[in-house]
Amino acid sequence: MKRIAIIGGGISGLAAAFAIEGQRRAGADVEYVLYESSSQLGGVLCTEYIDGCVVEAGPDSFVTEKPWAADLCRELGLGDQLIGSNDADRKTYILTRGRLVVMPDGLMFMVPTKILPTGLSPLFSWKTKLRMAQELFHPPRAVDHDESVAAFVERHYGTEMVDRLADPLLSGVYGGEAANLSVRAVLPRFAEMERTHGSLGRAMLAARRKMASGPRRAAPPLFTSLKNGMQHLAETVVSRLTPASLLTNAKVEAIQAEAGGWVVSAGLQSDQFDGVIVALPALAAAHVLRMVSPELSAELAAVRYSSSITVGLGYDREVRQTLPPGFGFLVPRSEGRQLLAATFVHNKFPHRAPEDRALLRCFFAGANAENVWALADDQIIGIVRNELQQIVGLRAEPLFARVYRWKSAMAQYGVGHLERLDRVERLRQKLPGLALAGNGYRGIGVPDCVRSGRDAAKQLVEK
Ligand SMILES: Cc1cc2nc3c(=O)[nH]c(=O)nc-3n(C[C@H](O)[C@H](O)[C@H](O)COP(=O)(O)OP(=O)(O)OC[C@H]3O[C@@H](n4cnc5c(N)ncnc54)[C@H](O)[C@@H]3O)c2cc1C
């Protein structure tokens, strides 16, 4: 019987366990033990139900375009629980010199595809609008090295575009700054567009024309979530696993390669396995792998992580009626606020708040999260309320407020990340029976984590 250890009970580890469980039930001679250091499985997938609202402490959804999380939901029988974002009401504001300015229609990430709305938008200066027009004439460009997203965007549209859009959009996903993120790892499609078309604007328009000439299909919602929240996904996976295989409050201190197999040590217990899936954030993976391969451990430790804080706030009907329409707002760092973003959850998704409630999700990350990390929850709520008052004029007392802190949970793929992954893969191949999964490698979002866990299981079971 092949024995596999899975270290980490977040969605990456759970997806790996679910895949092995499937193989086991299909007759494969395999068993697994999943080690989770905390008392709860699911990692950052964590949902609270407060006053009729579904409050997400960690991720609130996943991008629909990446299929792996929704596929897993369907495999689990949760297909009828999937909900899409209310894209008809989609509107995102950018705080610009203290005022909320709506992102113009036709902007794909930072690439304008409709001239009029962008041309008339107060979001950009005339200088940036001129750069957008000039960008359409950029010739194809083969770049042989990685660079930061900030440098890439600046080359196409100038620094204002980095400050107003690229940086705020990315800090909501990676908790990091555009100046520190790798364009090849974070925006591979854009890097490819530059190589083939030169101009991102022209590449985007060509892609749209191609789509328009194909069969007409209703556009899927941008984001997908679960009616009862993201934790429901983790709980449903857990319900399909073998209970005796799941060890909580079991922090793995180290793993070691021994006699063609692996020894996993958690507390005073050690156990032997044929294979190990390390499904941890890269920083934690570096720690447990330090004795197996100091080189691999050093590469993993170099993947940077940032901390984040989400604050969920519930309000009454009156607030719901007075808040601006749309999904919420982003705050460029140049505005000098602590908050990076706020989502009007009641508008973004159905089933998140009763009709007579407004639900807000506010977000701090990176340096902004570190600045307030040591403060008590009440003080953080105070900062959020003060900024909401200044930005959207919200003075009302919330009906409830919760603060959720996530220490070093969001990977930031720095410049050279893909080259680092090549070195990691070469080092890993020297260690048969070891597989890596999680958000430190090829995608930080829930769908990529699900894929990474499933692939890691496949790699070890089929070997
Ligand atoms: C605030 C926030 C908002 C996000 N929003 C979104 C979003 O809207 N959409 C989206 O797609 N993605 C989002 N993400 C990213 C995504 O949720 C995560 O990247 C993904 O869920 C990570 O899953 P994981 O299993 O790899 O890691 P984790 O969820 O971090 O799980 C790792 C697990 O390993 C355990 N562990 C750590 N060390 C040990 C050890 N030594 N031994 C045993 N167990 C250990 C931890 O306790 C934890 O449970 C968000 C992330 C955060 C933090």
Short mmCIF file of C-alpha atoms and ligand atoms in Angstrom, two decimals:
data_model
loop_
_atom_site.label_atom_id
_atom_site.label_comp_id
_atom_site.label_asym_id
_atom_site.label_seq_id
_atom_site.Cartn_x
_atom_site.Cartn_y
_atom_site.Cartn_z
CA MET A 1 0.00 0.00 0.00
CA LYS A 2 1.37 3.40 -0.99
CA ARG A 3 1.21 5.93 1.85
CA ILE A 4 1.16 9.65 1.13
CA ALA A 5 1.43 12.49 3.64
CA ILE A 6 -0.22 15.81 2.85
CA ILE A 7 1.05 18.74 4.86
CA GLY A 8 -1.36 21.65 5.12
CA GLY A 9 -5.16 21.56 5.32
CA GLY A 10 -5.95 24.64 3.23
CA ILE A 11 -7.74 24.27 -0.09
CA SER A 12 -4.51 23.11 -1.79
CA GLY A 13 -4.02 20.23 0.67
CA LEU A 14 -7.73 19.40 0.68
CA ALA A 15 -7.83 19.28 -3.13
CA ALA A 16 -4.86 16.88 -3.04
CA ALA A 17 -6.58 14.71 -0.41
CA PHE A 18 -9.81 14.67 -2.40
CA ALA A 19 -7.95 13.53 -5.53
CA ILE A 20 -6.21 10.70 -3.61
CA GLU A 21 -9.48 9.74 -1.94
CA GLY A 22 -11.00 9.45 -5.43
CA GLN A 23 -8.17 7.16 -6.55
CA ARG A 24 -8.53 5.09 -3.38
CA ARG A 25 -12.26 4.66 -3.91
CA ALA A 26 -11.58 3.71 -7.53
CA GLY A 27 -9.43 0.84 -6.25
CA ALA A 28 -5.90 2.29 -6.14
CA ASP A 29 -3.81 0.79 -3.35
CA VAL A 30 -3.12 4.09 -1.65
CA GLU A 31 -3.82 5.85 1.65
CA TYR A 32 -3.08 9.33 2.94
CA VAL A 33 -2.65 11.30 6.15
CA LEU A 34 -3.31 15.04 6.11
CA TYR A 35 -1.54 17.15 8.75
CA GLU A 36 -3.01 20.53 9.69
CA SER A 37 -1.39 22.66 12.37
CA SER A 38 -4.55 24.54 13.39
CA SER A 39 -7.74 23.11 14.81
CA GLN A 40 -9.67 23.77 11.61
CA LEU A 41 -9.40 22.63 8.01
CA GLY A 42 -9.80 25.01 5.07
CA GLY A 43 -6.90 27.42 5.67
CA VAL A 44 -7.90 30.94 4.69
CA LEU A 45 -11.32 29.79 3.40
CA CYS A 46 -13.32 31.01 6.34
CA THR A 47 -16.92 32.25 6.46
CA GLU A 48 -19.00 33.65 9.32
CA TYR A 49 -22.77 34.07 9.35
CA ILE A 50 -23.69 37.27 11.16
CA ASP A 51 -27.10 38.93 11.33
CA GLY A 52 -28.29 37.19 8.16
CA CYS A 53 -25.12 38.13 6.26
CA VAL A 54 -22.50 35.79 4.77
CA VAL A 55 -19.24 37.39 5.88
CA GLU A 56 -16.07 36.16 4.20
CA ALA A 57 -12.96 36.46 6.33
CA GLY A 58 -10.63 35.28 3.56
CA PRO A 59 -11.38 34.90 -0.17
CA ASP A 60 -14.89 35.95 -1.17
CA SER A 61 -14.96 34.35 -4.64
CA PHE A 62 -12.76 33.16 -7.49
CA VAL A 63 -12.35 34.23 -11.10
CA THR A 64 -14.71 32.25 -13.32
CA GLU A 65 -12.23 32.11 -16.16
CA LYS A 66 -10.05 29.61 -14.27
CA PRO A 67 -12.21 26.47 -14.12
CA TRP A 68 -10.59 24.29 -11.44
CA ALA A 69 -12.43 25.52 -8.33
CA ALA A 70 -15.85 25.47 -10.00
CA ASP A 71 -15.05 22.01 -11.43
CA LEU A 72 -14.23 20.80 -7.94
CA CYS A 73 -17.52 22.25 -6.67
CA ARG A 74 -19.42 20.38 -9.37
CA GLU A 75 -17.57 17.15 -8.58
CA LEU A 76 -18.64 17.62 -4.96
CA GLY A 77 -22.27 18.07 -5.99
CA LEU A 78 -22.19 21.80 -5.24
CA GLY A 79 -22.98 22.87 -8.81
CA ASP A 80 -26.36 24.29 -7.75
CA GLN A 81 -24.65 26.31 -5.02
CA LEU A 82 -22.45 28.27 -7.40
CA ILE A 83 -23.37 31.93 -7.75
CA GLY A 84 -22.01 34.52 -10.17
CA SER A 85 -21.20 38.15 -9.52
CA ASN A 86 -23.94 40.65 -10.47
CA ASP A 87 -21.97 41.94 -13.43
CA ALA A 88 -24.87 44.01 -14.74
CA ASP A 89 -24.31 46.26 -11.70
CA ARG A 90 -20.53 46.15 -12.01
CA LYS A 91 -18.96 49.49 -11.42
CA THR A 92 -15.70 50.08 -9.63
CA TYR A 93 -14.57 53.44 -8.37
CA ILE A 94 -11.03 54.70 -7.95
CA LEU A 95 -10.36 57.27 -5.28
CA THR A 96 -8.81 60.16 -7.19
CA ARG A 97 -7.78 63.28 -5.29
CA GLY A 98 -10.27 62.39 -2.57
CA ARG A 99 -13.20 61.79 -4.93
CA LEU A 100 -14.62 58.51 -6.20
CA VAL A 101 -14.25 58.31 -9.97
CA VAL A 102 -15.83 55.41 -11.80
CA MET A 103 -13.53 53.21 -13.90
CA PRO A 104 -14.45 53.95 -17.50
CA ASP A 105 -16.32 51.37 -19.53
CA GLY A 106 -14.14 49.21 -21.80
CA LEU A 107 -11.06 49.24 -19.60
CA MET A 108 -9.64 45.71 -19.54
CA PHE A 109 -7.41 45.77 -16.47
CA MET A 110 -5.50 48.90 -17.56
CA VAL A 111 -5.98 48.60 -21.31
CA PRO A 112 -8.57 50.94 -22.85
CA THR A 113 -10.68 49.27 -25.54
CA LYS A 114 -13.29 52.03 -25.91
CA ILE A 115 -12.02 55.45 -26.87
CA LEU A 116 -14.89 57.68 -25.80
CA PRO A 117 -15.44 56.60 -22.17
CA THR A 118 -11.69 56.65 -21.46
CA GLY A 119 -11.19 59.91 -23.33
CA LEU A 120 -13.90 61.62 -21.29
CA SER A 121 -12.98 60.05 -17.93
CA PRO A 122 -11.61 62.36 -15.21
CA LEU A 123 -9.59 59.37 -13.95
CA PHE A 124 -6.66 60.19 -16.23
CA SER A 125 -4.84 63.37 -17.15
CA TRP A 126 -4.56 64.47 -20.78
CA LYS A 127 -0.95 63.35 -20.70
CA THR A 128 -1.98 59.76 -19.91
CA LYS A 129 -4.75 59.88 -22.51
CA LEU A 130 -2.19 60.92 -25.09
CA ARG A 131 0.04 58.02 -23.99
CA MET A 132 -2.92 55.67 -24.50
CA ALA A 133 -3.30 56.89 -28.08
CA GLN A 134 0.44 56.61 -28.74
CA GLU A 135 0.47 53.12 -27.24
CA LEU A 136 -1.60 51.87 -30.15
CA PHE A 137 1.48 52.35 -32.35
CA HIS A 138 3.96 50.37 -30.21
CA PRO A 139 5.71 47.78 -32.41
CA PRO A 140 6.02 44.12 -31.29
CA ARG A 141 8.84 43.74 -28.80
CA ALA A 142 10.74 40.63 -27.76
CA VAL A 143 11.85 41.20 -24.18
CA ASP A 144 14.37 38.62 -22.99
CA HIS A 145 14.14 39.38 -19.29
CA ASP A 146 11.50 39.70 -16.61
CA GLU A 147 10.60 43.11 -15.22
CA SER A 148 8.22 44.58 -12.68
CA VAL A 149 4.58 45.20 -13.52
CA ALA A 150 5.19 48.87 -12.72
CA ALA A 151 8.03 49.12 -15.27
CA PHE A 152 5.94 47.31 -17.89
CA VAL A 153 2.83 49.44 -17.39
CA GLU A 154 4.89 52.61 -17.22
CA ARG A 155 6.50 51.75 -20.55
CA HIS A 156 3.06 51.45 -22.14
CA TYR A 157 0.98 54.11 -20.40
CA GLY A 158 3.13 56.11 -17.99
CA THR A 159 3.36 56.41 -14.21
CA GLU A 160 -0.16 57.71 -13.65
CA MET A 161 -1.57 54.41 -14.95
CA VAL A 162 0.64 52.51 -12.49
CA ASP A 163 -0.57 54.64 -9.59
CA ARG A 164 -4.28 54.87 -10.48
CA LEU A 165 -4.95 51.38 -11.78
CA ALA A 166 -2.20 48.76 -11.95
CA ASP A 167 -1.06 49.14 -8.37
CA PRO A 168 -4.51 49.26 -6.70
CA LEU A 169 -5.86 46.39 -8.84
CA LEU A 170 -2.89 44.17 -8.04
CA SER A 171 -2.67 45.03 -4.37
CA GLY A 172 -6.22 43.68 -4.03
CA VAL A 173 -5.05 40.31 -5.39
CA TYR A 174 -1.45 39.91 -4.22
CA GLY A 175 -1.33 42.35 -1.36
CA GLY A 176 1.80 43.70 -3.04
CA GLU A 177 2.97 46.68 -5.01
CA ALA A 178 3.24 46.74 -8.80
CA ALA A 179 6.88 47.76 -8.40
CA ASN A 180 7.67 44.42 -6.71
CA LEU A 181 5.62 42.04 -8.84
CA SER A 182 6.86 40.12 -11.88
CA VAL A 183 5.04 40.90 -15.11
CA ARG A 184 5.76 37.42 -16.48
CA ALA A 185 4.34 35.67 -13.42
CA VAL A 186 1.45 38.01 -12.66
CA LEU A 187 0.39 39.27 -16.10
CA PRO A 188 1.69 36.60 -18.51
CA ARG A 189 -1.00 37.37 -21.06
CA PHE A 190 0.04 41.01 -21.24
CA ALA A 191 3.70 40.09 -21.64
CA GLU A 192 2.69 37.81 -24.51
CA MET A 193 0.55 40.54 -26.11
CA GLU A 194 3.55 42.83 -26.09
CA ARG A 195 5.64 40.18 -27.79
CA THR A 196 3.08 39.49 -30.53
CA HIS A 197 1.44 42.89 -31.03
CA GLY A 198 3.59 45.46 -29.27
CA SER A 199 0.54 47.53 -28.37
CA LEU A 200 -1.67 46.05 -25.65
CA GLY A 201 -4.56 48.15 -26.93
CA ARG A 202 -4.26 46.69 -30.44
CA ALA A 203 -3.86 43.14 -29.06
CA MET A 204 -6.99 43.53 -26.95
CA LEU A 205 -9.00 44.91 -29.87
CA ALA A 206 -7.81 42.03 -32.08
CA ALA A 207 -8.89 39.52 -29.41
CA ARG A 208 -12.30 41.19 -29.18
CA ARG A 209 -12.77 41.11 -32.95
CA LYS A 210 -11.90 37.40 -32.96
CA MET A 211 -14.41 36.72 -30.21
CA ALA A 212 -17.10 38.74 -32.00
CA SER A 213 -16.60 36.67 -35.16
CA GLY A 214 -17.08 33.39 -33.26
CA PRO A 215 -20.38 31.92 -32.04
CA ARG A 216 -22.28 34.30 -29.73
CA ARG A 217 -22.33 33.13 -26.13
CA ALA A 218 -23.51 34.96 -23.04
CA ALA A 219 -20.44 36.16 -21.15
CA PRO A 220 -19.99 34.17 -17.92
CA PRO A 221 -19.91 36.19 -14.70
CA LEU A 222 -16.52 37.58 -13.85
CA PHE A 223 -16.46 36.06 -10.36
CA THR A 224 -17.98 32.89 -8.94
CA SER A 225 -18.69 32.07 -5.33
CA LEU A 226 -20.83 29.75 -3.24
CA LYS A 227 -24.26 30.65 -1.89
CA ASN A 228 -23.23 29.81 1.68
CA GLY A 229 -19.73 31.16 1.37
CA MET A 230 -16.29 29.85 0.49
CA GLN A 231 -15.87 27.80 3.66
CA HIS A 232 -18.69 25.60 2.40
CA LEU A 233 -16.32 24.36 -0.31
CA ALA A 234 -13.69 23.33 2.25
CA GLU A 235 -16.29 21.72 4.52
CA THR A 236 -17.77 19.72 1.66
CA VAL A 237 -14.35 18.42 0.63
CA VAL A 238 -13.69 17.42 4.25
CA SER A 239 -17.02 15.58 4.42
CA ARG A 240 -15.87 13.38 1.50
CA LEU A 241 -12.53 12.42 3.05
CA THR A 242 -11.73 9.57 5.42
CA PRO A 243 -12.00 11.12 8.93
CA ALA A 244 -9.20 8.96 10.34
CA SER A 245 -6.85 10.38 7.69
CA LEU A 246 -7.25 13.95 8.89
CA LEU A 247 -5.01 15.14 11.72
CA THR A 248 -5.74 18.62 13.07
CA ASN A 249 -3.63 20.40 15.70
CA ALA A 250 -0.75 18.52 14.07
CA LYS A 251 2.00 20.92 13.12
CA VAL A 252 4.68 19.30 11.02
CA GLU A 253 8.08 20.38 12.32
CA ALA A 254 10.19 18.72 9.68
CA ILE A 255 10.28 16.06 7.03
CA GLN A 256 13.26 13.93 6.18
CA ALA A 257 14.15 11.56 3.34
CA GLU A 258 15.01 8.15 4.75
CA ALA A 259 15.56 4.71 3.19
CA GLY A 260 13.82 5.53 -0.08
CA GLY A 261 10.82 7.01 1.72
CA TRP A 262 9.88 9.94 3.90
CA VAL A 263 9.57 10.53 7.62
CA VAL A 264 7.15 13.21 8.74
CA SER A 265 7.54 14.53 12.29
CA ALA A 266 4.68 16.33 14.02
CA GLY A 267 5.06 16.99 17.74
CA LEU A 268 6.38 13.85 19.37
CA GLN A 269 5.06 11.60 16.59
CA SER A 270 6.89 10.46 13.46
CA ASP A 271 5.40 8.45 10.64
CA GLN A 272 6.75 6.89 7.44
CA PHE A 273 5.45 7.53 3.94
CA ASP A 274 6.23 6.74 0.33
CA GLY A 275 5.46 10.27 -0.78
CA VAL A 276 4.85 13.73 0.67
CA ILE A 277 2.79 16.61 -0.70
CA VAL A 278 3.86 19.86 0.92
CA ALA A 279 0.74 22.03 0.47
CA LEU A 280 1.89 25.04 2.47
CA PRO A 281 2.64 28.67 1.68
CA ALA A 282 6.21 28.64 0.29
CA LEU A 283 7.61 30.25 3.41
CA ALA A 284 6.23 27.48 5.64
CA ALA A 285 7.28 24.87 3.06
CA ALA A 286 10.84 26.22 3.26
CA HIS A 287 10.82 25.59 6.99
CA VAL A 288 9.62 21.98 6.90
CA LEU A 289 11.99 21.15 4.01
CA ARG A 290 15.11 22.68 5.57
CA MET A 291 16.69 19.30 6.39
CA VAL A 292 15.70 17.65 3.12
CA SER A 293 17.36 20.20 0.87
CA PRO A 294 18.80 23.46 2.14
CA GLU A 295 18.99 24.74 -1.48
CA LEU A 296 15.32 24.03 -2.14
CA SER A 297 14.43 25.50 1.22
CA ALA A 298 16.37 28.70 0.41
CA GLU A 299 14.61 29.09 -2.95
CA LEU A 300 11.21 28.65 -1.30
CA ALA A 301 12.05 31.06 1.50
CA ALA A 302 12.82 33.71 -1.12
CA VAL A 303 9.19 33.79 -2.30
CA ARG A 304 7.91 36.84 -0.49
CA TYR A 305 4.59 36.95 1.34
CA SER A 306 2.52 39.85 2.52
CA SER A 307 0.00 40.09 5.32
CA SER A 308 -3.54 41.32 4.95
CA ILE A 309 -6.52 42.31 7.05
CA THR A 310 -10.15 42.16 6.02
CA VAL A 311 -12.85 43.98 7.96
CA GLY A 312 -16.51 43.00 7.53
CA LEU A 313 -19.11 45.63 8.46
CA GLY A 314 -22.89 45.26 8.47
CA TYR A 315 -25.29 48.21 8.20
CA ASP A 316 -29.03 48.77 7.97
CA ARG A 317 -31.30 49.45 4.99
CA GLU A 318 -30.73 53.19 5.04
CA VAL A 319 -26.99 52.78 4.46
CA ARG A 320 -27.69 50.32 1.64
CA GLN A 321 -29.84 52.94 -0.03
CA THR A 322 -27.31 55.74 0.31
CA LEU A 323 -24.09 53.95 -0.71
CA PRO A 324 -23.07 54.43 -4.35
CA PRO A 325 -24.12 51.67 -6.77
CA GLY A 326 -21.49 49.19 -7.91
CA PHE A 327 -18.99 46.70 -6.51
CA GLY A 328 -16.90 49.09 -4.44
CA PHE A 329 -13.78 51.21 -4.66
CA LEU A 330 -9.98 50.96 -4.83
CA VAL A 331 -7.60 53.41 -3.20
CA PRO A 332 -4.29 54.26 -4.91
CA ARG A 333 -1.41 54.51 -2.43
CA SER A 334 -0.80 58.09 -3.55
CA GLU A 335 -4.10 59.06 -1.85
CA GLY A 336 -2.35 58.53 1.47
CA ARG A 337 -5.07 56.40 3.11
CA GLN A 338 -4.74 53.21 5.12
CA LEU A 339 -7.52 51.34 3.32
CA LEU A 340 -6.67 49.77 -0.03
CA ALA A 341 -10.16 48.74 -1.08
CA ALA A 342 -13.76 48.31 -0.02
CA THR A 343 -16.32 45.99 -1.59
CA PHE A 344 -20.07 46.64 -1.43
CA VAL A 345 -20.73 42.93 -0.99
CA HIS A 346 -24.54 43.27 -1.08
CA ASN A 347 -24.21 44.61 -4.65
CA LYS A 348 -21.46 42.30 -5.87
CA PHE A 349 -23.11 38.94 -5.12
CA PRO A 350 -26.61 37.65 -4.54
CA HIS A 351 -27.36 35.80 -1.25
CA ARG A 352 -24.74 37.71 0.75
CA ALA A 353 -26.98 40.06 2.72
CA PRO A 354 -30.73 40.37 3.32
CA GLU A 355 -32.52 43.20 1.45
CA ASP A 356 -32.48 45.36 4.58
CA ARG A 357 -28.74 45.05 5.18
CA ALA A 358 -25.62 46.53 3.61
CA LEU A 359 -22.45 44.44 3.87
CA LEU A 360 -19.04 46.02 3.37
CA ARG A 361 -15.68 44.27 3.14
CA CYS A 362 -12.69 46.51 3.67
CA PHE A 363 -9.14 45.50 2.90
CA PHE A 364 -5.65 46.36 4.11
CA ALA A 365 -2.54 44.68 2.71
CA GLY A 366 1.23 44.91 2.56
CA ALA A 367 2.69 47.99 4.23
CA ASN A 368 -0.83 49.31 4.98
CA ALA A 369 -1.65 46.11 6.90
CA GLU A 370 1.68 46.19 8.76
CA ASN A 371 1.01 49.80 9.80
CA VAL A 372 -2.15 48.81 11.68
CA TRP A 373 -1.26 45.20 12.59
CA ALA A 374 -0.42 45.86 16.22
CA LEU A 375 -3.62 47.83 16.85
CA ALA A 376 -6.60 46.35 18.68
CA ASP A 377 -9.63 45.35 16.57
CA ASP A 378 -11.60 48.37 17.84
CA GLN A 379 -8.87 50.72 16.71
CA ILE A 380 -8.74 49.12 13.25
CA ILE A 381 -12.53 49.41 12.99
CA GLY A 382 -12.15 53.06 14.01
CA ILE A 383 -9.70 53.68 11.14
CA VAL A 384 -12.02 51.95 8.69
CA ARG A 385 -15.03 53.97 9.83
CA ASN A 386 -13.10 57.21 9.68
CA GLU A 387 -11.94 56.51 6.13
CA LEU A 388 -15.40 55.35 5.02
CA GLN A 389 -16.78 58.60 6.38
CA GLN A 390 -14.27 60.61 4.40
CA ILE A 391 -14.59 58.59 1.20
CA VAL A 392 -18.31 57.76 0.96
CA GLY A 393 -19.74 59.97 3.74
CA LEU A 394 -20.72 56.92 5.80
CA ARG A 395 -21.28 58.09 9.38
CA ALA A 396 -23.75 55.42 10.61
CA GLU A 397 -22.86 53.06 13.44
CA PRO A 398 -22.33 49.54 12.02
CA LEU A 399 -24.64 46.79 13.27
CA PHE A 400 -21.61 44.54 13.47
CA ALA A 401 -17.92 44.71 12.64
CA ARG A 402 -15.32 41.93 12.47
CA VAL A 403 -11.58 42.08 11.89
CA TYR A 404 -9.74 39.14 10.31
CA ARG A 405 -5.95 39.08 10.19
CA TRP A 406 -3.94 36.95 7.78
CA LYS A 407 -0.25 36.87 8.56
CA SER A 408 2.02 36.27 5.53
CA ALA A 409 -0.80 34.60 3.60
CA MET A 410 -0.55 36.27 0.18
CA ALA A 411 2.35 35.33 -2.07
CA GLN A 412 3.99 38.11 -4.02
CA TYR A 413 5.60 36.84 -7.16
CA GLY A 414 8.69 39.02 -7.46
CA VAL A 415 10.68 39.76 -10.60
CA GLY A 416 12.40 36.50 -11.66
CA HIS A 417 9.69 34.31 -10.05
CA LEU A 418 9.37 31.98 -13.06
CA GLU A 419 13.14 31.44 -13.18
CA ARG A 420 13.01 30.62 -9.45
CA LEU A 421 10.26 28.06 -10.15
CA ASP A 422 12.50 26.41 -12.76
CA ARG A 423 15.25 26.08 -10.14
CA VAL A 424 12.72 24.78 -7.59
CA GLU A 425 11.52 22.17 -10.08
CA ARG A 426 15.08 21.02 -10.85
CA LEU A 427 15.78 20.63 -7.11
CA ARG A 428 12.48 18.87 -6.51
CA GLN A 429 13.15 16.36 -9.27
CA LYS A 430 16.18 15.21 -7.28
CA LEU A 431 13.76 14.24 -4.49
CA PRO A 432 11.46 11.53 -5.86
CA GLY A 433 8.24 11.24 -3.89
CA LEU A 434 8.09 14.94 -3.04
CA ALA A 435 5.42 17.20 -4.55
CA LEU A 436 4.66 20.86 -3.91
CA ALA A 437 1.28 22.57 -3.97
CA GLY A 438 -0.04 25.91 -2.81
CA ASN A 439 -0.15 29.59 -3.59
CA GLY A 440 3.60 30.20 -3.77
CA TYR A 441 4.08 28.83 -7.27
CA ARG A 442 1.83 29.27 -10.31
CA GLY A 443 -1.18 31.23 -9.10
CA ILE A 444 -2.33 32.61 -5.80
CA GLY A 445 -6.10 32.31 -6.39
CA VAL A 446 -8.32 29.50 -5.15
CA PRO A 447 -8.66 27.86 -8.62
CA ASP A 448 -4.88 27.69 -9.07
CA CYS A 449 -4.47 26.27 -5.57
CA VAL A 450 -7.07 23.58 -6.31
CA ARG A 451 -5.25 22.72 -9.53
CA SER A 452 -1.89 22.59 -7.76
CA GLY A 453 -3.21 20.18 -5.11
CA ARG A 454 -4.89 17.94 -7.65
CA ASP A 455 -1.76 17.85 -9.85
CA ALA A 456 0.49 17.08 -6.88
CA ALA A 457 -1.72 14.11 -5.97
CA LYS A 458 -1.71 12.88 -9.55
CA GLN A 459 2.07 13.18 -9.69
CA LEU A 460 2.56 10.96 -6.63
CA VAL A 461 -0.25 8.45 -7.06
CA GLU A 462 0.39 7.74 -10.70
CA LYS A 463 4.14 7.48 -10.28
C1 LIG B 1 -7.58 37.88 2.83
C2 LIG B 1 -7.44 37.03 1.60
C3 LIG B 1 -8.32 37.23 0.54
C4 LIG B 1 -8.21 36.46 -0.60
N1 LIG B 1 -9.12 36.63 -1.59
C5 LIG B 1 -9.14 35.77 -2.65
C6 LIG B 1 -10.22 35.79 -3.57
O1 LIG B 1 -11.17 36.56 -3.43
N2 LIG B 1 -10.18 34.89 -4.59
C7 LIG B 1 -9.19 33.98 -4.75
O2 LIG B 1 -9.21 33.17 -5.69
N3 LIG B 1 -8.16 33.93 -3.86
C8 LIG B 1 -8.12 34.79 -2.82
N4 LIG B 1 -7.11 34.71 -1.89
C9 LIG B 1 -6.02 33.76 -2.11
C10 LIG B 1 -6.41 32.33 -1.79
O3 LIG B 1 -7.50 32.30 -0.91
C11 LIG B 1 -5.25 31.57 -1.16
O4 LIG B 1 -4.08 31.73 -1.94
C12 LIG B 1 -5.55 30.07 -1.06
O5 LIG B 1 -6.78 29.85 -0.43
C13 LIG B 1 -4.41 29.40 -0.30
O6 LIG B 1 -4.72 28.07 -0.04
P1 LIG B 1 -3.57 27.08 0.50
O7 LIG B 1 -4.20 25.81 0.87
O8 LIG B 1 -2.48 27.02 -0.50
O9 LIG B 1 -2.97 27.84 1.77
P2 LIG B 1 -3.63 28.18 3.16
O10 LIG B 1 -5.07 28.45 3.04
O11 LIG B 1 -2.74 29.22 3.77
O12 LIG B 1 -3.49 26.82 3.97
C14 LIG B 1 -2.29 26.35 4.47
C15 LIG B 1 -2.60 25.53 5.71
O13 LIG B 1 -1.40 24.97 6.19
C16 LIG B 1 -1.42 25.00 7.62
N5 LIG B 1 -0.04 24.91 8.08
C17 LIG B 1 0.93 25.87 8.07
N6 LIG B 1 2.09 25.37 8.52
C18 LIG B 1 1.87 24.06 8.82
C19 LIG B 1 2.69 23.01 9.32
N7 LIG B 1 3.98 23.21 9.61
N8 LIG B 1 2.13 21.80 9.51
C20 LIG B 1 0.83 21.56 9.23
N9 LIG B 1 0.00 22.53 8.74
C21 LIG B 1 0.52 23.76 8.53
C22 LIG B 1 -2.11 26.32 7.92
O14 LIG B 1 -2.66 26.31 9.23
C23 LIG B 1 -3.17 26.37 6.84
O15 LIG B 1 -4.40 25.81 7.26
C24 LIG B 1 -7.19 35.47 -0.72
C25 LIG B 1 -6.29 35.29 0.34
C26 LIG B 1 -6.41 36.04 1.49
C27 LIG B 1 -5.48 35.82 2.64
#
